[in-house]
Amino acid sequence: MHKHVVVILPHPDDESFGCAGTVAKFRKEGVPVTYLCGTLGEMGRNMGSPFFANRETLPEIRKQELINACNVLDMELVMLGLRDKTIEFESRDEIAEQIKQYLDKIEPTLVITHYPEYAVHPDHDAMGAAAIEAVKRINPEKRPEVWAQAITNDRYDVLGVPDVLQDVKDVFDIKLKAIECHASQFGGMLKKFKENAATTNDEEIYERFYREEFYRWKF
Ligand SMILES: [Zn+2]
């Protein structure tokens, strides 16, 4: 059983859409989870559907959505204050050091992050790489294991079968509630999902929402 889990992702909503089920399962077992969230997603293009945000109000709205989602998931939140859409241009060394300071304090046994180069968005790739670099700097005896989430369509061809498959159907209500907190980003998508849920075949919903998968990072 894990002692403490740390999730390291760049955007508000990455946690809810990507690993909320896994977080909910850990919380059910009583394992503390801390989210180091890189940015406030302030450069996002979605302003709600119908619009309720604008360029000025988006950071504050997304921050509140993030806080709400973390409350739903009962997970501690740390905002790292990086700038959205620019993580790839920041010094990886500095971000890794910033992350490592938290890891040294928290001493997690597991870190969840994106799989660099296979996470679709440059911020995802850069944050994953910095998180893995931070873990690498921890003494091997104290080093937590890392579960890396790949998203690209070619992931199975290149990386093979994921090492960790989490069936999150039993906590799906919590995951959906967390996703719903991010109304500025997923309002339109969720409506579509709910409309299609009756007609979509089960396998598709399963793949997309009921299963979370990770690759164990090899150092
Ligand atoms: Zn993201």
Coordinates of N, CA and C and ligand atoms in Angstrom, one line a residue:
M1 N 0.8 -1.2 0.0 CA 0.0 0.0 0.0 C 0.9 1.3 0.0
H2 N 0.4 2.2 -0.7 CA 1.2 3.5 -0.8 C 1.0 4.4 0.4
K3 N 2.1 5.1 0.7 CA 2.1 6.0 1.9 C 1.5 7.4 1.5
H4 N 1.9 7.9 0.4 CA 1.5 9.2 -0.1 C 1.7 9.2 -1.6
V5 N 0.7 9.7 -2.3 CA 0.8 9.8 -3.7 C 0.9 11.3 -4.1
V6 N 1.8 11.6 -5.1 CA 1.8 13.0 -5.6 C 1.5 13.0 -7.1
V7 N 0.6 13.8 -7.5 CA 0.2 14.0 -8.9 C 0.9 15.2 -9.4
I8 N 1.6 15.1 -10.5 CA 2.3 16.3 -11.1 C 1.9 16.5 -12.5
L9 N 1.0 17.5 -12.8 CA 0.5 17.7 -14.2 C 0.4 19.2 -14.4
P10 N 0.4 19.7 -15.6 CA 0.5 21.2 -15.8 C -0.8 22.0 -15.8
H11 N -1.9 21.4 -16.0 CA -3.2 22.2 -16.2 C -4.3 21.8 -15.2
P12 N -5.1 22.7 -14.8 CA -6.3 22.4 -14.1 C -7.1 21.6 -15.1
D13 N -7.6 20.5 -14.8 CA -8.5 19.5 -15.6 C -7.7 18.3 -16.0
D14 N -6.3 18.4 -16.1 CA -5.5 17.2 -16.4 C -5.8 16.1 -15.4
E15 N -5.9 16.5 -14.1 CA -6.1 15.6 -13.0 C -7.4 14.9 -13.1
S16 N -8.5 15.7 -13.4 CA -9.8 15.2 -13.4 C -10.1 14.2 -14.6
F17 N -9.6 14.7 -15.7 CA -9.9 13.9 -17.0 C -8.9 12.7 -17.0
G18 N -7.7 12.9 -16.5 CA -6.6 11.9 -16.7 C -6.6 10.8 -15.6
C19 N -6.7 11.2 -14.3 CA -6.4 10.2 -13.3 C -7.3 10.4 -12.1
A20 N -8.5 11.1 -12.2 CA -9.4 11.3 -11.1 C -9.8 9.9 -10.5
G21 N -10.0 9.0 -11.3 CA -10.5 7.6 -10.8 C -9.4 7.0 -9.9
T22 N -8.2 7.1 -10.4 CA -7.1 6.5 -9.6 C -6.9 7.3 -8.3
V23 N -7.0 8.6 -8.3 CA -6.9 9.4 -7.1 C -8.1 9.0 -6.2
A24 N -9.3 8.9 -6.7 CA -10.4 8.5 -5.8 C -10.2 7.2 -5.2
K25 N -9.6 6.2 -5.9 CA -9.4 4.9 -5.4 C -8.4 5.0 -4.2
F26 N -7.3 5.7 -4.4 CA -6.3 5.9 -3.3 C -7.0 6.5 -2.1
R27 N -7.8 7.6 -2.3 CA -8.4 8.3 -1.2 C -9.3 7.3 -0.4
K28 N -10.0 6.4 -1.2 CA -10.9 5.5 -0.6 C -10.1 4.5 0.4
E29 N -8.9 4.3 0.0 CA -8.0 3.4 0.8 C -7.4 4.2 1.9
G30 N -7.6 5.5 2.0 CA -7.0 6.3 3.0 C -5.6 6.9 2.7
V31 N -5.2 6.7 1.5 CA -3.9 7.2 1.1 C -3.9 8.7 0.8
P32 N -3.1 9.5 1.4 CA -3.1 10.9 1.1 C -2.6 11.2 -0.3
V33 N -3.2 12.1 -1.0 CA -2.8 12.5 -2.4 C -2.6 14.0 -2.4
T34 N -1.5 14.4 -3.0 CA -1.2 15.9 -3.2 C -1.0 16.1 -4.7
Y35 N -1.7 17.2 -5.2 CA -1.6 17.6 -6.6 C -0.7 18.8 -6.7
L36 N 0.4 18.7 -7.4 CA 1.3 19.8 -7.8 C 0.8 20.2 -9.2
C37 N 0.0 21.3 -9.2 CA -0.5 21.7 -10.5 C 0.3 22.8 -11.1
G38 N 0.9 22.6 -12.3 CA 1.8 23.6 -12.8 C 1.3 25.0 -13.1
T39 N 0.2 25.1 -13.8 CA -0.3 26.4 -14.2 C -1.8 26.6 -13.9
L40 N -2.3 27.7 -14.2 CA -3.8 27.9 -14.1 C -4.5 27.8 -15.4
G41 N -3.8 27.3 -16.4 CA -4.4 27.1 -17.7 C -4.9 28.4 -18.3
E42 N -4.2 29.5 -18.0 CA -4.8 30.8 -18.3 C -4.8 31.2 -19.7
M43 N -4.0 30.4 -20.5 CA -4.0 30.6 -22.0 C -5.0 29.8 -22.8
G44 N -5.8 29.0 -22.0 CA -6.8 28.1 -22.7 C -7.7 28.9 -23.6
R45 N -8.1 28.2 -24.7 CA -9.0 28.9 -25.6 C -10.5 28.7 -25.3
N46 N -10.7 27.7 -24.5 CA -12.2 27.5 -24.1 C -12.6 28.5 -23.1
M47 N -13.7 29.1 -23.4 CA -14.2 30.1 -22.5 C -15.6 29.7 -22.0
G48 N -15.9 28.4 -22.0 CA -17.2 28.0 -21.5 C -18.1 27.8 -22.7
S49 N -19.1 27.0 -22.6 CA -20.0 26.8 -23.7 C -21.5 26.7 -23.1
P50 N -22.3 27.8 -23.3 CA -22.0 29.1 -23.9 C -20.9 29.8 -23.1
F51 N -20.2 30.8 -23.7 CA -19.2 31.6 -23.0 C -19.6 32.1 -21.7
F52 N -18.7 32.0 -20.7 CA -18.9 32.7 -19.4 C -17.6 33.3 -18.9
A53 N -16.5 33.0 -19.6 CA -15.2 33.6 -19.2 C -14.7 34.4 -20.4
N54 N -13.7 35.3 -20.0 CA -13.0 36.0 -21.0 C -11.5 35.9 -20.6
R55 N -10.6 36.5 -21.5 CA -9.2 36.4 -21.2 C -8.8 36.9 -19.8
E56 N -9.5 37.9 -19.3 CA -9.2 38.5 -18.0 C -9.7 37.6 -16.9
T57 N -10.9 37.1 -17.0 CA -11.5 36.3 -15.9 C -11.1 34.8 -15.9
L58 N -10.5 34.4 -17.0 CA -10.2 32.9 -17.1 C -9.3 32.4 -16.0
P59 N -8.2 33.0 -15.7 CA -7.3 32.5 -14.7 C -8.1 32.3 -13.3
E60 N -8.8 33.3 -12.9 CA -9.6 33.2 -11.6 C -10.6 32.1 -11.7
I61 N -11.3 32.0 -12.8 CA -12.3 30.9 -13.0 C -11.7 29.5 -13.0
R62 N -10.6 29.4 -13.7 CA -10.0 28.1 -13.7 C -9.4 27.7 -12.4
K63 N -8.9 28.7 -11.7 CA -8.3 28.4 -10.3 C -9.4 27.9 -9.4
Q64 N -10.6 28.6 -9.5 CA -11.7 28.1 -8.6 C -12.2 26.7 -9.0
E65 N -12.2 26.5 -10.3 CA -12.6 25.1 -10.8 C -11.7 24.1 -10.3
L66 N -10.4 24.4 -10.3 CA -9.4 23.5 -9.8 C -9.5 23.2 -8.3
I67 N -9.8 24.3 -7.6 CA -10.0 24.1 -6.1 C -11.2 23.2 -5.9
N68 N -12.3 23.5 -6.6 CA -13.5 22.7 -6.5 C -13.2 21.2 -6.8
A69 N -12.5 20.9 -7.9 CA -12.2 19.6 -8.3 C -11.4 18.8 -7.2
C70 N -10.4 19.6 -6.7 CA -9.6 19.0 -5.6 C -10.4 18.7 -4.4
N71 N -11.4 19.5 -4.1 CA -12.3 19.2 -3.0 C -13.1 18.0 -3.2
V72 N -13.6 17.8 -4.4 CA -14.4 16.6 -4.8 C -13.5 15.4 -4.6
L73 N -12.3 15.5 -5.1 CA -11.3 14.3 -5.0 C -10.7 14.2 -3.6
D74 N -10.9 15.2 -2.8 CA -10.3 15.1 -1.4 C -8.8 15.0 -1.5
M75 N -8.2 15.9 -2.4 CA -6.8 15.8 -2.6 C -6.2 17.2 -2.3
E76 N -5.1 17.2 -1.6 CA -4.4 18.5 -1.3 C -3.9 19.1 -2.6
L77 N -4.0 20.5 -2.6 CA -3.6 21.2 -3.8 C -2.4 22.1 -3.6
V78 N -1.4 22.0 -4.5 CA -0.3 23.0 -4.4 C -0.2 23.6 -5.9
M79 N -0.3 24.9 -6.0 CA -0.2 25.5 -7.3 C 1.2 26.0 -7.5
L80 N 1.8 25.5 -8.5 CA 3.3 25.8 -8.7 C 3.5 27.2 -9.3
G81 N 2.5 27.8 -9.9 CA 2.6 29.2 -10.4 C 3.4 29.3 -11.7
L82 N 3.5 28.2 -12.5 CA 4.2 28.3 -13.8 C 3.2 29.0 -14.8
R83 N 3.8 29.5 -15.9 CA 3.0 30.1 -16.9 C 2.5 29.1 -18.0
D84 N 1.2 29.1 -18.2 CA 0.6 28.2 -19.2 C 1.2 28.4 -20.6
K85 N 1.3 27.3 -21.3 CA 1.8 27.2 -22.7 C 3.3 27.6 -22.8
T86 N 4.0 27.8 -21.7 CA 5.4 28.2 -21.8 C 6.3 27.2 -21.1
I87 N 5.8 26.2 -20.5 CA 6.6 25.3 -19.7 C 7.8 24.7 -20.5
E88 N 7.6 24.4 -21.7 CA 8.6 23.8 -22.6 C 9.8 24.8 -22.7
F89 N 9.6 26.1 -22.5 CA 10.6 27.1 -22.7 C 11.3 27.4 -21.4
E90 N 10.8 27.0 -20.3 CA 11.4 27.3 -19.0 C 12.5 26.3 -18.8
S91 N 13.3 26.6 -17.8 CA 14.5 25.8 -17.4 C 14.0 24.5 -16.8
R92 N 14.2 23.4 -17.4 CA 13.8 22.1 -16.8 C 14.4 21.9 -15.5
D93 N 15.7 22.3 -15.4 CA 16.4 22.2 -14.1 C 15.7 22.9 -13.0
E94 N 15.3 24.1 -13.2 CA 14.6 24.9 -12.2 C 13.3 24.3 -11.8
I95 N 12.5 23.9 -12.8 CA 11.2 23.3 -12.4 C 11.4 22.0 -11.7
A96 N 12.4 21.2 -12.1 CA 12.7 19.9 -11.4 C 13.1 20.2 -10.0
E97 N 13.9 21.3 -9.7 CA 14.3 21.6 -8.4 C 13.2 22.0 -7.5
Q98 N 12.3 22.8 -8.1 CA 11.1 23.3 -7.4 C 10.2 22.1 -7.0
I99 N 10.0 21.2 -8.0 CA 9.2 19.9 -7.7 C 9.9 19.1 -6.6
K100 N 11.2 19.0 -6.7 CA 12.0 18.2 -5.8 C 11.8 18.7 -4.3
Q101 N 11.8 20.0 -4.2 CA 11.6 20.5 -2.8 C 10.3 20.0 -2.2
Y102 N 9.3 19.9 -3.0 CA 8.0 19.4 -2.4 C 8.1 17.9 -2.2
L103 N 8.8 17.2 -3.1 CA 8.9 15.7 -2.9 C 9.8 15.4 -1.7
D104 N 10.8 16.2 -1.4 CA 11.6 16.0 -0.3 C 10.8 16.1 1.0
K105 N 9.9 17.1 1.0 CA 9.1 17.3 2.2 C 8.0 16.3 2.4
I106 N 7.3 15.9 1.2 CA 6.2 15.0 1.3 C 6.6 13.5 1.4
E107 N 7.8 13.2 0.8 CA 8.3 11.8 0.7 C 7.2 10.9 0.2
P108 N 6.7 11.1 -1.0 CA 5.7 10.2 -1.6 C 6.3 8.8 -1.9
T109 N 5.5 7.8 -2.0 CA 5.9 6.5 -2.5 C 5.6 6.3 -3.9
L110 N 4.7 7.2 -4.5 CA 4.3 7.1 -5.9 C 4.1 8.5 -6.4
V111 N 4.6 8.7 -7.6 CA 4.4 10.0 -8.4 C 3.7 9.7 -9.7
I112 N 2.6 10.4 -10.0 CA 1.9 10.2 -11.2 C 2.1 11.5 -12.1
T113 N 2.5 11.3 -13.3 CA 2.7 12.4 -14.2 C 2.5 12.0 -15.7
H114 N 2.7 12.9 -16.6 CA 2.6 12.6 -18.0 C 3.9 11.9 -18.5
Y115 N 3.7 11.1 -19.5 CA 4.8 10.4 -20.2 C 5.4 11.3 -21.2
P116 N 6.7 11.8 -20.9 CA 7.3 12.8 -21.9 C 7.3 12.3 -23.3
E117 N 7.0 13.1 -24.2 CA 7.0 12.8 -25.7 C 5.8 12.1 -26.1
Y118 N 5.0 11.6 -25.2 CA 3.8 10.8 -25.6 C 2.5 11.4 -24.9
A119 N 2.6 12.7 -24.6 CA 1.5 13.3 -23.8 C 0.8 14.4 -24.6
V120 N 1.0 14.5 -25.9 CA 0.2 15.3 -26.9 C 0.5 16.8 -26.8
H121 N 0.5 17.4 -25.6 CA 0.7 18.8 -25.5 C 2.1 19.1 -25.0
P122 N 2.7 20.2 -25.5 CA 4.1 20.5 -25.1 C 4.3 20.7 -23.6
D123 N 3.2 21.3 -23.0 CA 3.3 21.5 -21.5 C 3.3 20.2 -20.8
H124 N 2.5 19.2 -21.3 CA 2.4 17.9 -20.7 C 3.8 17.2 -20.8
D125 N 4.4 17.3 -22.0 CA 5.7 16.6 -22.2 C 6.7 17.2 -21.2
A126 N 6.7 18.6 -21.2 CA 7.7 19.3 -20.4 C 7.6 19.1 -18.9
M127 N 6.3 19.1 -18.5 CA 6.0 18.9 -17.0 C 6.4 17.5 -16.6
G128 N 6.0 16.5 -17.5 CA 6.4 15.1 -17.2 C 7.9 14.9 -17.1
A129 N 8.6 15.5 -18.0 CA 10.1 15.4 -18.1 C 10.7 16.0 -16.8
A130 N 10.1 17.2 -16.4 CA 10.7 17.8 -15.2 C 10.4 17.0 -13.9
A131 N 9.2 16.4 -13.9 CA 8.8 15.6 -12.7 C 9.7 14.4 -12.6
I132 N 9.9 13.7 -13.8 CA 10.8 12.6 -13.8 C 12.2 12.9 -13.4
E133 N 12.7 14.1 -13.9 CA 14.0 14.6 -13.5 C 14.1 14.8 -12.0
A134 N 13.0 15.4 -11.4 CA 13.0 15.6 -10.0 C 13.1 14.3 -9.2
V135 N 12.4 13.3 -9.7 CA 12.4 12.0 -9.0 C 13.8 11.4 -9.1
K136 N 14.4 11.5 -10.3 CA 15.7 11.0 -10.6 C 16.7 11.5 -9.6
R137 N 16.5 12.8 -9.1 CA 17.5 13.4 -8.2 C 17.4 13.0 -6.8
I138 N 16.3 12.1 -6.5 CA 16.2 11.6 -5.2 C 17.0 10.3 -5.1
N139 N 17.6 10.2 -3.9 CA 18.4 9.0 -3.6 C 17.6 7.7 -3.9
P140 N 18.2 6.8 -4.7 CA 17.5 5.6 -5.1 C 16.7 4.8 -4.0
E141 N 17.2 4.8 -2.8 CA 16.5 4.1 -1.7 C 15.2 4.8 -1.3
K142 N 15.2 6.1 -1.5 CA 14.0 6.9 -1.1 C 13.2 7.3 -2.3
R143 N 13.6 6.8 -3.5 CA 12.9 7.3 -4.7 C 11.5 6.6 -4.8
P144 N 10.5 7.5 -5.0 CA 9.2 6.9 -5.3 C 9.1 6.2 -6.7
E145 N 8.1 5.3 -6.8 CA 7.9 4.8 -8.2 C 7.1 5.9 -9.0
V146 N 7.2 5.8 -10.3 CA 6.6 6.8 -11.2 C 5.6 6.1 -12.1
W147 N 4.4 6.5 -12.1 CA 3.4 6.1 -13.1 C 3.3 7.2 -14.2
A148 N 3.6 6.9 -15.4 CA 3.6 7.9 -16.4 C 2.4 7.7 -17.4
Q149 N 1.6 8.7 -17.7 CA 0.4 8.6 -18.5 C 0.7 9.0 -19.9
A150 N 0.6 8.1 -20.9 CA 0.8 8.4 -22.3 C -0.6 8.6 -22.9
I151 N -0.7 9.6 -23.9 CA -2.0 9.9 -24.5 C -2.0 9.7 -26.0
T152 N -0.8 9.8 -26.6 CA -0.8 9.8 -28.1 C -1.4 8.5 -28.6
N153 N -1.9 8.6 -29.8 CA -2.6 7.4 -30.4 C -1.6 6.3 -30.7
D154 N -0.3 6.6 -30.9 CA 0.6 5.5 -31.2 C 1.2 4.9 -29.9
R155 N 0.7 5.2 -28.8 CA 1.3 4.7 -27.5 C 1.5 3.2 -27.4
Y156 N 0.4 2.5 -27.8 CA 0.5 1.0 -27.7 C 1.6 0.5 -28.6
D157 N 1.6 1.0 -29.8 CA 2.6 0.5 -30.8 C 4.0 0.8 -30.3
V158 N 4.3 1.9 -29.8 CA 5.7 2.3 -29.4 C 6.0 1.8 -28.0
L159 N 5.1 2.0 -27.0 CA 5.4 1.7 -25.6 C 4.9 0.4 -25.2
G160 N 4.1 -0.2 -26.0 CA 3.5 -1.5 -25.6 C 2.3 -1.4 -24.6
V161 N 2.0 -2.6 -24.0 CA 0.9 -2.6 -23.1 C 1.2 -1.8 -21.8
P162 N 0.3 -0.9 -21.3 CA 0.6 -0.2 -20.1 C 0.8 -1.2 -18.9
D163 N 1.7 -0.8 -18.0 CA 2.0 -1.7 -16.8 C 0.9 -1.6 -15.8
V164 N 0.2 -0.5 -15.7 CA -0.8 -0.4 -14.6 C -2.1 -0.1 -15.3
L165 N -3.1 -1.0 -15.1 CA -4.5 -0.7 -15.6 C -5.4 -0.6 -14.4
Q166 N -6.0 0.6 -14.3 CA -6.9 0.9 -13.2 C -8.4 0.9 -13.7
D167 N -9.1 0.0 -13.2 CA -10.6 0.0 -13.5 C -11.2 0.9 -12.5
V168 N -11.8 2.1 -13.0 CA -12.3 3.1 -12.1 C -13.8 3.2 -12.2
K169 N -14.4 2.1 -12.7 CA -15.9 2.2 -12.8 C -16.6 2.4 -11.5
D170 N -16.0 1.8 -10.4 CA -16.7 1.9 -9.1 C -16.6 3.3 -8.5
V171 N -15.6 4.1 -9.0 CA -15.5 5.5 -8.5 C -15.9 6.5 -9.6
F172 N -16.5 6.0 -10.6 CA -16.8 6.9 -11.8 C -17.6 8.1 -11.5
D173 N -18.5 8.0 -10.5 CA -19.4 9.1 -10.1 C -18.5 10.2 -9.6
I174 N -17.5 9.9 -8.8 CA -16.5 10.9 -8.3 C -15.7 11.5 -9.4
K175 N -15.3 10.7 -10.3 CA -14.5 11.2 -11.5 C -15.4 12.2 -12.3
L176 N -16.6 11.8 -12.5 CA -17.5 12.7 -13.3 C -17.8 14.0 -12.6
K177 N -17.9 13.9 -11.3 CA -18.1 15.2 -10.5 C -16.9 16.1 -10.6
A178 N -15.7 15.5 -10.6 CA -14.5 16.3 -10.7 C -14.4 16.9 -12.1
I179 N -14.7 16.1 -13.1 CA -14.7 16.7 -14.5 C -15.7 17.8 -14.6
E180 N -16.8 17.6 -14.0 CA -17.9 18.7 -14.1 C -17.5 20.0 -13.4
C181 N -16.5 19.9 -12.5 CA -16.1 21.2 -11.9 C -15.4 22.1 -12.9
H182 N -14.8 21.5 -13.9 CA -14.1 22.2 -15.0 C -15.1 22.7 -16.1
A183 N -16.1 23.3 -15.7 CA -17.2 23.7 -16.6 C -16.7 24.5 -17.8
S184 N -15.7 25.4 -17.5 CA -15.2 26.3 -18.6 C -14.6 25.4 -19.7
Q185 N -14.0 24.2 -19.4 CA -13.3 23.4 -20.4 C -14.2 22.3 -20.9
F186 N -15.0 21.7 -20.1 CA -15.7 20.5 -20.5 C -17.2 20.5 -20.6
G187 N -17.7 21.8 -20.4 CA -19.2 21.9 -20.4 C -19.8 21.3 -21.7
G188 N -19.2 21.7 -22.8 CA -19.7 21.2 -24.1 C -19.5 19.8 -24.3
M189 N -18.3 19.3 -23.9 CA -18.0 17.9 -24.1 C -18.9 17.0 -23.3
L190 N -19.1 17.4 -22.0 CA -19.9 16.6 -21.1 C -21.3 16.4 -21.6
K191 N -21.8 17.5 -22.1 CA -23.2 17.5 -22.6 C -23.3 16.5 -23.7
K192 N -22.3 16.5 -24.6 CA -22.3 15.6 -25.7 C -22.1 14.1 -25.2
F193 N -21.3 14.0 -24.2 CA -21.1 12.6 -23.7 C -22.4 12.1 -23.1
K194 N -23.1 12.9 -22.3 CA -24.3 12.5 -21.7 C -25.4 12.2 -22.8
E195 N -25.4 13.0 -23.8 CA -26.4 12.7 -24.9 C -26.0 11.4 -25.6
N196 N -24.7 11.2 -25.8 CA -24.3 10.0 -26.6 C -24.2 8.7 -25.8
A197 N -24.2 8.9 -24.4 CA -23.9 7.7 -23.6 C -24.9 6.6 -23.9
A198 N -26.1 6.9 -24.2 CA -27.1 5.8 -24.4 C -26.8 5.1 -25.7
T199 N -26.3 5.8 -26.7 CA -26.1 5.2 -28.0 C -24.7 4.6 -28.2
T200 N -23.7 5.2 -27.5 CA -22.3 4.7 -27.7 C -22.2 3.3 -27.1
N201 N -21.5 2.5 -27.8 CA -21.3 1.1 -27.2 C -20.4 1.1 -26.0
D202 N -20.7 0.2 -25.1 CA -20.0 0.2 -23.8 C -18.5 0.2 -23.9
E203 N -17.9 -0.5 -24.9 CA -16.5 -0.6 -25.0 C -15.8 0.7 -25.1
E204 N -16.5 1.6 -25.9 CA -15.9 2.9 -26.1 C -15.9 3.8 -24.9
I205 N -17.0 3.7 -24.1 CA -17.1 4.5 -22.9 C -16.1 3.9 -21.9
Y206 N -15.9 2.6 -21.9 CA -15.0 2.0 -21.0 C -13.6 2.5 -21.3
E207 N -13.2 2.4 -22.6 CA -11.9 2.8 -23.0 C -11.6 4.3 -22.6
R208 N -12.6 5.1 -22.7 CA -12.4 6.5 -22.6 C -12.5 7.0 -21.1
F209 N -13.4 6.4 -20.4 CA -13.7 6.9 -19.0 C -13.5 6.0 -17.9
Y210 N -13.7 4.7 -18.1 CA -13.7 3.7 -17.0 C -12.3 3.1 -16.8
R211 N -11.4 3.4 -17.7 CA -10.0 2.8 -17.5 C -9.0 3.9 -17.5
E212 N -8.1 3.8 -16.6 CA -6.9 4.7 -16.5 C -5.7 3.9 -16.6
E213 N -4.8 4.2 -17.4 CA -3.6 3.4 -17.6 C -2.3 4.1 -17.5
F214 N -1.3 3.5 -17.0 CA 0.0 4.1 -16.8 C 1.2 3.2 -17.1
Y215 N 2.3 3.8 -17.5 CA 3.5 3.0 -17.7 C 4.4 3.3 -16.5
R216 N 5.0 2.2 -15.9 CA 5.9 2.4 -14.8 C 7.3 2.9 -15.4
W217 N 7.7 4.0 -14.9 CA 9.0 4.6 -15.5 C 10.2 3.8 -15.0
K218 N 11.0 3.5 -16.0 CA 12.3 2.7 -15.6 C 13.4 3.7 -15.5
F219 N 14.0 3.8 -14.3 CA 15.2 4.7 -14.2 C 16.5 4.0 -14.5
Ligands
ZN1 ZN -3.4 19.7 -20.0

